[in-house]
Amino acid sequence: MSEQTNIWPLWEVFVRSSRGLSHVHAGSLHAPDAAMALRNARDLYTRRNEGVSIWVVPSDAIASSDPDSKGAYFESPQGKDYRHATYYTKSEGVKHL
């Protein structure tokens, strides 16, 4: 059987369960466009009225850092200790700090 050439794009689904909370990645789905992705995400990931907001994002629009290089990527650069609060000393005249 030949390989399909008309595969729908992959969408990442983020759901916010209640007001005041952040959107959380719920899963992925295939859909031809954003409107259909929203409808399918609603049916698939919010079955029991647990969501108040849904985001769908094309998977190819998301960029991420490499988890294997987390040390070098997230460590503070050498010589830039001033970016941390522990670098600064408390002034004598300042109260309640």
XYZ file of C-alpha atoms in Angstrom:
97
model
C 0.000 0.000 0.000
C 1.357 3.453 -0.871
C 2.174 6.030 1.778
C -0.450 8.742 2.295
C 0.520 12.231 1.178
C -2.503 14.037 2.617
C -1.832 13.586 6.341
C -3.319 16.355 8.477
C -0.906 18.474 10.527
C -0.269 17.700 14.184
C -1.647 20.146 16.793
C -0.650 20.430 20.466
C -3.563 20.982 22.857
C -3.364 23.070 26.048
C -6.311 23.177 28.481
C -6.958 25.554 31.378
C -9.069 23.734 33.949
C -10.319 26.799 35.850
C -9.898 30.555 35.939
C -6.653 31.724 37.486
C -4.715 28.595 36.556
C -2.250 28.181 33.712
C -2.898 26.218 30.551
C -1.465 22.693 30.752
C -0.463 20.470 27.842
C -3.226 17.891 27.477
C -2.074 16.031 24.375
C -1.848 16.094 20.598
C -4.213 15.519 17.704
C -4.348 15.700 13.912
C -6.721 18.164 12.228
C -6.882 19.990 8.879
C -7.146 23.483 10.432
C -7.309 25.381 13.746
C -11.118 25.431 13.919
C -11.363 21.663 13.538
C -8.483 21.198 15.999
C -10.403 23.256 18.594
C -13.582 21.229 18.071
C -11.736 17.922 18.290
C -9.756 19.078 21.342
C -12.985 20.096 23.096
C -14.521 16.681 22.414
C -11.391 14.749 23.318
C -9.935 16.613 26.317
C -12.885 18.372 28.037
C -15.592 15.732 28.228
C -16.879 16.519 31.739
C -16.947 20.336 31.679
C -13.545 20.480 33.379
C -12.075 23.113 31.056
C -12.661 26.849 30.685
C -10.194 27.537 27.859
C -8.438 25.564 25.117
C -5.421 26.507 23.035
C -4.338 24.583 19.931
C -0.912 25.243 18.449
C 0.653 23.669 15.350
C 3.397 21.343 16.552
C 5.880 22.691 14.033
C 5.429 26.204 15.522
C 6.817 25.116 18.914
C 10.537 25.348 19.605
C 12.130 23.894 22.719
C 15.503 23.562 24.359
C 17.359 20.257 24.411
C 16.836 18.483 27.775
C 20.330 16.949 27.527
C 21.981 20.383 27.551
C 20.025 21.717 30.518
C 23.143 22.404 32.600
C 24.818 24.746 30.152
C 21.558 26.292 29.014
C 20.120 27.231 32.403
C 23.241 27.895 34.487
C 24.066 31.494 35.239
C 26.919 32.772 33.054
C 30.305 33.190 34.740
C 30.942 36.695 36.010
C 27.265 37.664 36.151
C 26.579 36.992 39.822
C 24.880 40.394 40.054
C 21.801 38.760 38.560
C 21.192 36.964 41.857
C 19.894 38.613 45.028
C 22.632 36.975 47.113
C 25.211 39.175 45.352
C 23.962 42.314 47.090
C 24.489 43.222 50.732
C 21.882 44.801 52.955
C 22.450 48.497 53.662
C 22.694 49.503 57.316
C 19.960 52.158 57.129
C 17.362 49.960 55.432
C 14.802 48.385 57.748
C 12.465 45.465 57.079
C 14.424 44.074 54.153
